[in-house]
XYZ file of C-alpha atoms in Angstrom:
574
model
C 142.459 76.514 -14.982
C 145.171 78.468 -16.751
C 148.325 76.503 -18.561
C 150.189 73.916 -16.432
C 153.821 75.512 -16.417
C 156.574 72.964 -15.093
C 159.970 74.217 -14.113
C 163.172 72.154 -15.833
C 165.690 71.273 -13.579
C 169.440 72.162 -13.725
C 171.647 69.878 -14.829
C 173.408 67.407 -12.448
C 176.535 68.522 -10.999
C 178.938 65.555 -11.251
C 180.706 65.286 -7.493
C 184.331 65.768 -6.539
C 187.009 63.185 -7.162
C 188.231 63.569 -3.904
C 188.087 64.838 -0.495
C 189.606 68.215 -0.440
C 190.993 67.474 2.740
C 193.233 64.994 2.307
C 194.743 66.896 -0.774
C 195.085 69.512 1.486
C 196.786 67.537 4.318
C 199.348 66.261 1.593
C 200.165 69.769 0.510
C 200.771 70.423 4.343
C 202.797 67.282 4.944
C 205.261 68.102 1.594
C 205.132 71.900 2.814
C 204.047 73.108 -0.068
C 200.900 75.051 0.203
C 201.090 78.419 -2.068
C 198.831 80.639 -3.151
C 197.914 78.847 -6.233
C 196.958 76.182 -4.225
C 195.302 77.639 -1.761
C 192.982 79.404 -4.528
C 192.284 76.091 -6.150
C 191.502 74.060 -2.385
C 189.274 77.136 -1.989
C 187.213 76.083 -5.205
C 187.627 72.331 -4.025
C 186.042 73.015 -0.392
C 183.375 75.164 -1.935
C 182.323 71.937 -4.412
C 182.401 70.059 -1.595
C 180.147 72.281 0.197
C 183.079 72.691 3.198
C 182.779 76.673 3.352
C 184.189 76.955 6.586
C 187.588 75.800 5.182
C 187.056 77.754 2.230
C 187.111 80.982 4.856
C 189.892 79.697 7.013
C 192.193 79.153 3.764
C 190.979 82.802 2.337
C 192.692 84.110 5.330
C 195.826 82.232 5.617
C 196.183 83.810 2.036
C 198.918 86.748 2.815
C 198.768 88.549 -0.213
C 195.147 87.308 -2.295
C 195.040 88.388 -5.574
C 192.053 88.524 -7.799
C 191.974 84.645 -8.372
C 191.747 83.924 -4.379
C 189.071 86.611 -4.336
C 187.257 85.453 -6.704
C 187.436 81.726 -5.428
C 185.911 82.964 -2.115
C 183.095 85.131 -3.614
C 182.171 82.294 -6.242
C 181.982 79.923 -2.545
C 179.504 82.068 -1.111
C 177.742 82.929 -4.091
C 174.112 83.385 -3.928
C 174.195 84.827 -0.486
C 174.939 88.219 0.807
C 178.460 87.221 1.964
C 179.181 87.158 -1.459
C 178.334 90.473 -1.768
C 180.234 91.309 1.175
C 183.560 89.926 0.357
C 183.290 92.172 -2.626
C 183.300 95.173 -0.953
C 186.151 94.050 1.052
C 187.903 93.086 -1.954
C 187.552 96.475 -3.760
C 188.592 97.931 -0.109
C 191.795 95.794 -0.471
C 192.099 97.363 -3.397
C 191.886 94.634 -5.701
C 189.998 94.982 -9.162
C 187.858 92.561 -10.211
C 187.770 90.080 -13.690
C 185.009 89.052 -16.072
C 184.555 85.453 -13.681
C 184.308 88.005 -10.617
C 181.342 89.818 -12.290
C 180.098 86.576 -13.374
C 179.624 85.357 -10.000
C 178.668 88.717 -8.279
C 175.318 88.881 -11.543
C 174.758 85.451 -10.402
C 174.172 86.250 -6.964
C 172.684 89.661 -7.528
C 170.177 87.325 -9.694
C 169.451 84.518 -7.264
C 168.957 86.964 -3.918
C 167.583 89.313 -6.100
C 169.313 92.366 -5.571
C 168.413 94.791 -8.409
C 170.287 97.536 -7.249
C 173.624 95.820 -6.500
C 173.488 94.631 -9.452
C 172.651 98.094 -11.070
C 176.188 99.260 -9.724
C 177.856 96.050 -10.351
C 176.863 96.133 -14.310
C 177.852 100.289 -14.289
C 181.625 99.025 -12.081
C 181.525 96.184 -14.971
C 181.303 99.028 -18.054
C 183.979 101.361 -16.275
C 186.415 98.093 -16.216
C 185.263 97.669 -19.966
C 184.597 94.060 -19.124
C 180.779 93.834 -19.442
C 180.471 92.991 -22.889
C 183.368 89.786 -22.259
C 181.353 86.503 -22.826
C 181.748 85.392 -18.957
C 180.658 88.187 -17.443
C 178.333 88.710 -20.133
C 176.230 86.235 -20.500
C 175.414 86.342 -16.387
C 174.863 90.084 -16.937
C 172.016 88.691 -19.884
C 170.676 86.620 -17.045
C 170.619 88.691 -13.998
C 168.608 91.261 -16.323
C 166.027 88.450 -17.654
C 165.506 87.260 -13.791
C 164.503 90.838 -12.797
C 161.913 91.104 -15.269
C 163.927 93.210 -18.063
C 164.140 91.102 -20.746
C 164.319 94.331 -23.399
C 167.773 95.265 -21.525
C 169.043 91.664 -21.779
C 168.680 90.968 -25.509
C 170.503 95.049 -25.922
C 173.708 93.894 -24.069
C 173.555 90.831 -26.339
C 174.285 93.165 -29.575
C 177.284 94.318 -27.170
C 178.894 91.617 -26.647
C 181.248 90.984 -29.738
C 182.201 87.511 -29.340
C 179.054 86.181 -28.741
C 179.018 82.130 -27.881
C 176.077 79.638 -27.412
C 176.533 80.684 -23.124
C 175.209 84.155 -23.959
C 172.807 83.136 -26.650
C 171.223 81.013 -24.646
C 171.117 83.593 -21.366
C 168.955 85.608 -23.824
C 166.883 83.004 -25.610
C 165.828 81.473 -22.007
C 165.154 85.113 -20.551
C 162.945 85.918 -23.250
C 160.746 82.709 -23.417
C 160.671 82.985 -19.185
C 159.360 86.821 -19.358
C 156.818 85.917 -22.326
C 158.497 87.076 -25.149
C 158.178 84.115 -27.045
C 158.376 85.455 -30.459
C 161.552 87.274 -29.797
C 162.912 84.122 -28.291
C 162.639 82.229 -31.218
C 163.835 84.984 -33.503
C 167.483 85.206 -31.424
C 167.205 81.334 -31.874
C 166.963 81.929 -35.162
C 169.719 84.607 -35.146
C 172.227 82.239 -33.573
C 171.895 79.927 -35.883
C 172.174 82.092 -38.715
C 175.452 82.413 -37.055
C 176.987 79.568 -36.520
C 176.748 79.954 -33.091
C 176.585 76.157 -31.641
C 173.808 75.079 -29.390
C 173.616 74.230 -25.947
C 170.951 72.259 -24.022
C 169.498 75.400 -22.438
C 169.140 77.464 -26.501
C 167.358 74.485 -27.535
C 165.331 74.089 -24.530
C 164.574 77.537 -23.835
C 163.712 77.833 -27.840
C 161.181 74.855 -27.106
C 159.770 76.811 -24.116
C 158.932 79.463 -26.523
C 157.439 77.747 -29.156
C 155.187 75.949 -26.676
C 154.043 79.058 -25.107
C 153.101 80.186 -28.533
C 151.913 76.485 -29.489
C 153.429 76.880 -32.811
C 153.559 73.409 -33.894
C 155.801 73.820 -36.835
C 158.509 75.665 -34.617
C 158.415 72.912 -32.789
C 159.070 70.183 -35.168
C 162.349 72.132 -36.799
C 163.917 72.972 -33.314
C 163.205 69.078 -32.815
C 165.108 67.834 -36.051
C 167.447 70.799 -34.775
C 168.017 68.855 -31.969
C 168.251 65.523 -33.400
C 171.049 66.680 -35.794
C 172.976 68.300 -32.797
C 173.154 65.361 -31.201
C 171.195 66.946 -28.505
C 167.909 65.274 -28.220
C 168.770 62.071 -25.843
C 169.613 65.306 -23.148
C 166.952 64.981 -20.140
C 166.728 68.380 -20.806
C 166.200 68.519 -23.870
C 164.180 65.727 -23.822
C 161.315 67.151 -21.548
C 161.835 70.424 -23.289
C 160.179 68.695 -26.051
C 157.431 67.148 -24.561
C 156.531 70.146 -22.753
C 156.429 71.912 -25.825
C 154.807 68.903 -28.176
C 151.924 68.713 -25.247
C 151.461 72.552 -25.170
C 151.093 72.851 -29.207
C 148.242 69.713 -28.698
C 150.243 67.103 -30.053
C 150.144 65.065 -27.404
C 150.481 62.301 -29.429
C 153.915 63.462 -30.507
C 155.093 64.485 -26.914
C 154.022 60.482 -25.945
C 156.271 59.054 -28.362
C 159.138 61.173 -27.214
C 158.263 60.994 -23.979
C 158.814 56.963 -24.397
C 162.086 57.273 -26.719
C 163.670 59.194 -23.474
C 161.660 57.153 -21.108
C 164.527 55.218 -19.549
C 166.543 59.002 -18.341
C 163.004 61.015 -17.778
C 163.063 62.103 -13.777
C 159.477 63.222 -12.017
C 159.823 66.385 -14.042
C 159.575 64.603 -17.275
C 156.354 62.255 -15.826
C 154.926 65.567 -14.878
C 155.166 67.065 -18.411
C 153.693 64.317 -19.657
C 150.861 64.806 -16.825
C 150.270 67.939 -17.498
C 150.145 67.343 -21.487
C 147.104 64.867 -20.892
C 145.408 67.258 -18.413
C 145.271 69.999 -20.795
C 143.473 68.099 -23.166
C 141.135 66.500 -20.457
C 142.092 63.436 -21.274
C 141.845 61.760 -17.675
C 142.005 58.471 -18.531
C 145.632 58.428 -20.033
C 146.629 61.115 -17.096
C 145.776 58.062 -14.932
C 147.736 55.614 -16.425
C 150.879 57.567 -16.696
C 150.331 58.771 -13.252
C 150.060 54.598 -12.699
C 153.210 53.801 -14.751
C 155.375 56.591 -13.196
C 154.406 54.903 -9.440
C 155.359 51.660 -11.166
C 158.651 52.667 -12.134
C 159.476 53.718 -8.360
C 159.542 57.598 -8.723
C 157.716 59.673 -5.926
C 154.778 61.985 -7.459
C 155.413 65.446 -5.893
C 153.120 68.812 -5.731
C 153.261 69.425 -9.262
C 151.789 65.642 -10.446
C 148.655 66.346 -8.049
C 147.894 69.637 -9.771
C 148.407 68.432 -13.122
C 145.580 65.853 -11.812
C 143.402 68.362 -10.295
C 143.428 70.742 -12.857
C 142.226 67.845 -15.181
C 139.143 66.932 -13.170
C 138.731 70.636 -12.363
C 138.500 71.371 -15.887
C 136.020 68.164 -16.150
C 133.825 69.759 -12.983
C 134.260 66.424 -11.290
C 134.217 67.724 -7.867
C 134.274 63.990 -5.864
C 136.924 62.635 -7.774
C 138.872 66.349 -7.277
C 138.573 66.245 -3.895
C 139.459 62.279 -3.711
C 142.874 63.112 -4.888
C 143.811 66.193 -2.805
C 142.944 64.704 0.563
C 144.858 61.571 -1.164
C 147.704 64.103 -1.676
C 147.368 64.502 2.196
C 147.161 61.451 3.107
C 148.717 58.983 1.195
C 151.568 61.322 0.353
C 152.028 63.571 3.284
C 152.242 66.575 0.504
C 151.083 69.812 2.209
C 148.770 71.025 -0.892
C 149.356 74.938 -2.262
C 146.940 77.540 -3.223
C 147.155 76.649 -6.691
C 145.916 72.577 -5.251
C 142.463 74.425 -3.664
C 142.235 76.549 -6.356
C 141.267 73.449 -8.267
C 138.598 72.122 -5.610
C 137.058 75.411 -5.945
C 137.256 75.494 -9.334
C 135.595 71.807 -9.669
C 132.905 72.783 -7.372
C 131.602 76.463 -9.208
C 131.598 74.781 -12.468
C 129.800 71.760 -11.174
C 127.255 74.516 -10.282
C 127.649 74.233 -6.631
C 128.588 77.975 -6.429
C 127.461 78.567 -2.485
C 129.455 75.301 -1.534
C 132.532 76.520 -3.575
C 132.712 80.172 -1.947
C 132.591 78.320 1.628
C 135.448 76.314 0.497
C 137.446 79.370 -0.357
C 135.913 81.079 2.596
C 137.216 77.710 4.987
C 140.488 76.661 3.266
C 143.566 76.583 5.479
C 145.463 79.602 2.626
C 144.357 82.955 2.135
C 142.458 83.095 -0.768
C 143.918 84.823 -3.908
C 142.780 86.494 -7.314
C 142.750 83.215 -9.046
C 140.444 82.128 -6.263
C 137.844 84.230 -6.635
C 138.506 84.764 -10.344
C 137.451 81.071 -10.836
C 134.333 81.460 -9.044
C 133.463 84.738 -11.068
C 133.774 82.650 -14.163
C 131.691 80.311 -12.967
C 128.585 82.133 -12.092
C 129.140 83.514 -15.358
C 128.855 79.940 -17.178
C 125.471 79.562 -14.710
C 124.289 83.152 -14.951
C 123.922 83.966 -11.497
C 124.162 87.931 -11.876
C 124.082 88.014 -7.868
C 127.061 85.901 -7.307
C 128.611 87.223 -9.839
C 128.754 90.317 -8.474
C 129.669 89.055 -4.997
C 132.586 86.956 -6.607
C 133.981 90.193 -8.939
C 133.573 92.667 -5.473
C 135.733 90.025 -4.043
C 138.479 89.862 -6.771
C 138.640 93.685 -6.913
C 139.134 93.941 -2.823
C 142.873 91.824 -4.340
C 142.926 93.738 -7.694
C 141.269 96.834 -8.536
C 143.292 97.028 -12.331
C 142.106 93.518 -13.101
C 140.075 93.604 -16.187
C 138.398 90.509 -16.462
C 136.401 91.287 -12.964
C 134.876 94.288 -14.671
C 134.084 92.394 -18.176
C 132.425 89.144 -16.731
C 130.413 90.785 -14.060
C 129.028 93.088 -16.788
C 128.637 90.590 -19.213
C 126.822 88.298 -16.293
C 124.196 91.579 -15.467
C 124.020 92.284 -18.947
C 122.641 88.271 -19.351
C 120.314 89.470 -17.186
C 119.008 92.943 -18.532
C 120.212 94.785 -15.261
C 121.549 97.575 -17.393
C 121.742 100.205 -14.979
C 124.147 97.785 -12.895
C 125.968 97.403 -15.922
C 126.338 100.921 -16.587
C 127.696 100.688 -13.308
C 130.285 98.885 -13.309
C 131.205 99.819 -16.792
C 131.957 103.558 -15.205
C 133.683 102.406 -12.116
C 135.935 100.517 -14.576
C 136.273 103.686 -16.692
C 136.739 106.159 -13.286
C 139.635 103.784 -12.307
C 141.197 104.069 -15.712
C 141.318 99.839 -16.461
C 142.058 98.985 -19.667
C 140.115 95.946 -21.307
C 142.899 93.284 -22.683
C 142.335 93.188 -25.832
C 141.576 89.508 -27.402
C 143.923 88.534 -30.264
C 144.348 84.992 -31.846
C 146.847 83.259 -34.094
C 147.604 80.798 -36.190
C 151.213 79.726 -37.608
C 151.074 78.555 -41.439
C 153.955 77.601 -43.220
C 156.444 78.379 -40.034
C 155.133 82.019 -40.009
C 152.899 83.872 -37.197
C 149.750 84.999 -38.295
C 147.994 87.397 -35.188
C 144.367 88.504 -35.320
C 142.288 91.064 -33.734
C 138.786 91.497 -33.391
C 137.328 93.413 -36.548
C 141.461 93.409 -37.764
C 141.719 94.539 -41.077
C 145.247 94.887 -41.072
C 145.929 91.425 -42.681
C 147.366 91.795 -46.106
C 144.454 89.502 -47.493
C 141.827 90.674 -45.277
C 139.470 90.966 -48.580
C 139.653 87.778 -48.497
C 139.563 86.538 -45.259
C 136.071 88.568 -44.255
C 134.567 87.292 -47.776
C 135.381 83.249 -46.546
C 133.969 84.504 -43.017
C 130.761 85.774 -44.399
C 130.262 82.499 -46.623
C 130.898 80.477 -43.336
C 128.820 82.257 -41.055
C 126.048 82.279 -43.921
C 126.690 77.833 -44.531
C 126.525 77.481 -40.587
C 123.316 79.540 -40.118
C 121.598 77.196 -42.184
C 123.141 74.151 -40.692
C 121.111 75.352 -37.333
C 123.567 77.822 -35.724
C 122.351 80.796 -33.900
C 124.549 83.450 -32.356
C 124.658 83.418 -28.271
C 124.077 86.879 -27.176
C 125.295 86.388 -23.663
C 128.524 88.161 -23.386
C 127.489 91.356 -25.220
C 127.812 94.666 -23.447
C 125.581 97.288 -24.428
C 122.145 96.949 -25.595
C 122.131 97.123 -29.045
C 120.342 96.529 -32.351
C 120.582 92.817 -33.455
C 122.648 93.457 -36.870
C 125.400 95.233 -34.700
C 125.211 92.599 -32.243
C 125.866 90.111 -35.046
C 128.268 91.962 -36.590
C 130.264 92.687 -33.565
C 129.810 88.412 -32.939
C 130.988 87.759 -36.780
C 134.624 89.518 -36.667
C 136.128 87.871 -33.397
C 139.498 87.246 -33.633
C 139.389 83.387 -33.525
C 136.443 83.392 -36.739
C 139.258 85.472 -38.653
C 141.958 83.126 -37.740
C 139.668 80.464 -38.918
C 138.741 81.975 -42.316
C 142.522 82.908 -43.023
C 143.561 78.909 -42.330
C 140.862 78.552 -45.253
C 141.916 81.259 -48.005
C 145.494 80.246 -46.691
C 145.816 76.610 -47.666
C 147.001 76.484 -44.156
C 144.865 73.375 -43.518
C 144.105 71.269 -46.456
C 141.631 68.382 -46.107
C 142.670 66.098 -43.532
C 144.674 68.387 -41.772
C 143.312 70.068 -38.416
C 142.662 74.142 -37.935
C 144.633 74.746 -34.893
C 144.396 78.439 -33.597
C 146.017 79.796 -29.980
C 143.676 82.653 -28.330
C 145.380 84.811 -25.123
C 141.917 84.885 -23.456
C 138.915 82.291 -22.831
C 137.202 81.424 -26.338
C 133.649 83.231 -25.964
C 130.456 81.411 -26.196
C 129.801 82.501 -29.674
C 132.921 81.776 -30.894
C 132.543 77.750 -29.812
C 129.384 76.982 -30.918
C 130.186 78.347 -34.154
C 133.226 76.528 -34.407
C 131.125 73.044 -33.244
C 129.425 73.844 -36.474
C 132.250 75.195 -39.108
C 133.937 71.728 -38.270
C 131.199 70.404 -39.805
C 131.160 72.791 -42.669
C 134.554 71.970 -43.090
C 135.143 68.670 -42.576
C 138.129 69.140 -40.462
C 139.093 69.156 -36.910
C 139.475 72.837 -35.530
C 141.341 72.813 -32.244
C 141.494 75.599 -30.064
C 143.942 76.687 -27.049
C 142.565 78.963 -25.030
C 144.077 80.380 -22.074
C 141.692 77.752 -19.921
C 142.632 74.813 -21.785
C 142.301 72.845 -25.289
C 139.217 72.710 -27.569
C 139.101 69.859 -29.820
C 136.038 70.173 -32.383
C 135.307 67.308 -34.398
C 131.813 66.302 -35.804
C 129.880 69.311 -34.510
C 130.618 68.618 -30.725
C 133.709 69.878 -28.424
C 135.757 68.077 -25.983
C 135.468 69.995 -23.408
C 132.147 68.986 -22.745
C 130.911 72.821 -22.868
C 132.786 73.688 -19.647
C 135.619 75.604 -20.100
């Protein structure tokens, strides 16, 4: 199963300090109900989630400026009377302010409405009141919500007064669209500029260094934090131990967990969930899941699948299925796609591939590409060429342009020696123009990114690096290793096989922690890879842990690898 991603919640909104109505019904009584008013009882009613009265008071308004406007547009926002009222307003004529904008990008980005919002940011220019920090900064975030993070970060350059609102509209859109690294570096850049941080900078700057599992990031936003005064935030708080469990210090995301245990809500027990599961450590998963009952709090969809995706990743298909028809049952949670997905999962690395595809085939949701993308990697694990086939015809019916049907299956056939099905495949993939995602690995040292390529020779010490490889891959060969052939392509000489096996991205990332200093003795390797670790590539590493003498942990985009003493945690089922 892929990474566990939990959502943060919004911060509480602190309730009204009193009725609306009754100041209203004063104001009537002492006959004093102006427009100012009547603009601020509008924002009162709309708090108090009265919009009726907010509409009846609009219209009582005789002459509405662009306060009262506003007011009524910022009642209705996130709906497509919003929207509507601004028409009417710019009908009335009345031009709009920066907090009008604000509220219109907010909408535009909650509906979504891309081209609204397209004319709203060109009206915005014209009125030379885009680049003010109100209007601004929801501009940033209507851009990052529809998937155009580049555009965001540009209109931060042109805004001149930028403050830690905008800042943070741009660090959070970046680390939500996967562009952690440039998430990190506008971090960086606001505090280069004395820009002051908020709880969302901080947390969306922890979202990014998780992502990347960059465990050094993570420590200096963290003292970051702690010096701003910002760490007891809930926010913040589960920020961190989202990130601490993603960079596979789950040790680190326990302790603050429990330092922030007494304001953590289910999102922060489900963090901490899904910290344990990726490491496929059950037995802990359990007992917070226990503790988290214990303290009264209600498990919800997103506790289950950090669950199931733990014993999927185990292939513990009775204890899976035990906890989603407990889900059902015990619960009355009505489980997703993403909940079956794990069943199905469970059961296709268990080896019970028949069983799992009549589970997909007899599940009350339409299977999807994860679905069948599951099973495909499955039959791979179990070489069954046949099934593999079956499951990658399936996936394509979903997604022609995805990749990893084409690579398995031919992988799986190649197994097999059924080259003329794999020269198959290999030209429908070419005839349909699908481009094979490249595998690339990193590894931070010293706070800095180090990315890796297969056969990359772009590293600054790459005489170096492919030297320590060679004199690892020579130590290991006599230790017992022997190269697994099974995900090789074409059918090739054995010395380009081997060569081809040697310079994967993850053995460079490896032999650059060495020459690096990156991990002196006692410290553990610890390498991030965008795609599954290959076979090759994990046996080796079972025995340069040895050679070593050091733990080498891996985080693939399945789950974590912990090797220590020539064996991996993950049981050889990944």
């Amino acid at each position: 199963m892929g990474q566990i991603s939990i959502q943060l919640p919004p911060p509480p909104q602190p309730p009204p300090t009193a009725d609306p109505r009754i100041l209203h019904a004063r104001a009537i009584t002492a006959a004093n109900i102006h427009r100012s008013l009547r603009n601020n009882l509008i924002t009162l009613y709309s708090k108090s989630n009265l919009l009726s009265y907010t509409l009846r008071l609009f219209h009582q308004i005789s002459s509405p400026n662009v306060v009262s406007w506003t007011a009524v547009i910022s009642a209705h926002s996130n709906t497509l009377f919003a929207l509507q009222h601004f028409v009417s307003m710019l009908r009335h004529p009345t031009f709009p302010n920066q907090r009008t904008f604000a509220s219109l990008f907010k909408t535009c980005a909650s509906l979504p409405s891309l081209s609204f919002g397209l004319a709203l940011h060109s009206l915005s220019f014209k009125l030379g009141v885009s680049a003010q920090p109100f209007s601004g900064s929801a501009l940033i975030h209507f851009y990052s919500k529809c998937r155009f993070p580049v555009e965001a970060r540009k209109l931060l350059d042109e805004i001149p007064h930028k403050d830690g609102v905008c800042y943070a509209a741009v660090i959070v859109g970046l680390a939500q669209n996967s562009r952690p690294v440039e998430s990190l570096s506008t971090f960086a850049d606001m505090k280069c500029s004395d820009v002051r941080s908020t709880m969302y900078s901080v947390s969306g700057a922890l979202r990014a260094a998780g992502e990347l599992a960059v465990l050094e990031q993570c420590r200096i936003i963290h003292a970051h934090a702690l010096l701003t005064g910002l760490d007891g935030n809930v926010i913040v708080g589960t920020a961190l131990v989202d990130a601490y469990g993603k960079s596979g210090l789950v040790y680190d995301a326990r302790q603050v967990f429990d330092e922030n245990l007494s304001s953590m809500n289910v999102v922060g027990w489900n963090v901490m969930l899904a910290g344990y599961a990726q490491q496929g450590d059950t037995n802990s998963m359990l007992e917070i899941f226990n503790a988290m009952e214990a303290q009264g709090l209600v498990p919800d969809e997103y506790s289950f699948l950090a669950i199931l995706t733990s014993f999927c990743n185990a292939g513990l298909v009775s204890e899976t299925d035990w906890w989603l028809t407990r889900m059902k049952v015990d619960y009355g949670l009505e489980p997703a796609l993403e909940h079956y997905t794990c069943l199905v999962g469970a059961m296709g690395r268990a080896g019970h591939l028949e069983e799992a595809e009549r589970a997909a085939l007899t599940m009350p949701l339409v299977p999807d590409a994860a679905v069948w993308r599951s099973l495909l990697s499955s039959s791979a694990y179990h070489k069954a060429p046949d099934f593999a086939r079956s499951m990658a015809k399936r996936l394509l019916e979903i997604d022609p342009q995805d990749d990893s049907a084409y690579v398995i299956a031919a992988n799986v056939l190649s197994n097999a020696g059924r080259w003329d099905e794999v020269a198959e495949v290999r030209k429908m993939m070419k005839d349909r123009r699908v481009q094979k995602e490249g595998g690339r690995s990193w590894i931070e040292v010293r706070g800095k990114v180090h990315v890796f390529f297969a056969r990359d020779r772009r590293h600054e010490r790459r005489d170096e690096i492919y030297a320590k490889l060679v004199e690892l891959m020579e130590l290991i060969e006599k230790l017992g290793y022997v190269p697994v052939w099974d995900e090789m392509l074409h059918e090739v000489g054995e010395w380009e096989k081997k060569e081809s096996l040697w310079y994967h991205s993850e053995k460079l990332a490896v032999a650059f922690a060495v020459v690096s200093g990156a991990a002196p003795p006692g410290k553990s390797i610890r390498i991030v890879k965008n795609l599954r670790i290959c076979r090759d590539c994990h046996e080796a590493f079972k025995y340069m842990c040895r050679v070593l003498e050091r733990e080498i942990i891996v985080r693939d985009v399945n789950r974590y690898h912990r090797f220590v003493n020539g064996s991996c945690t993950c049981g050889d089922i990944w």
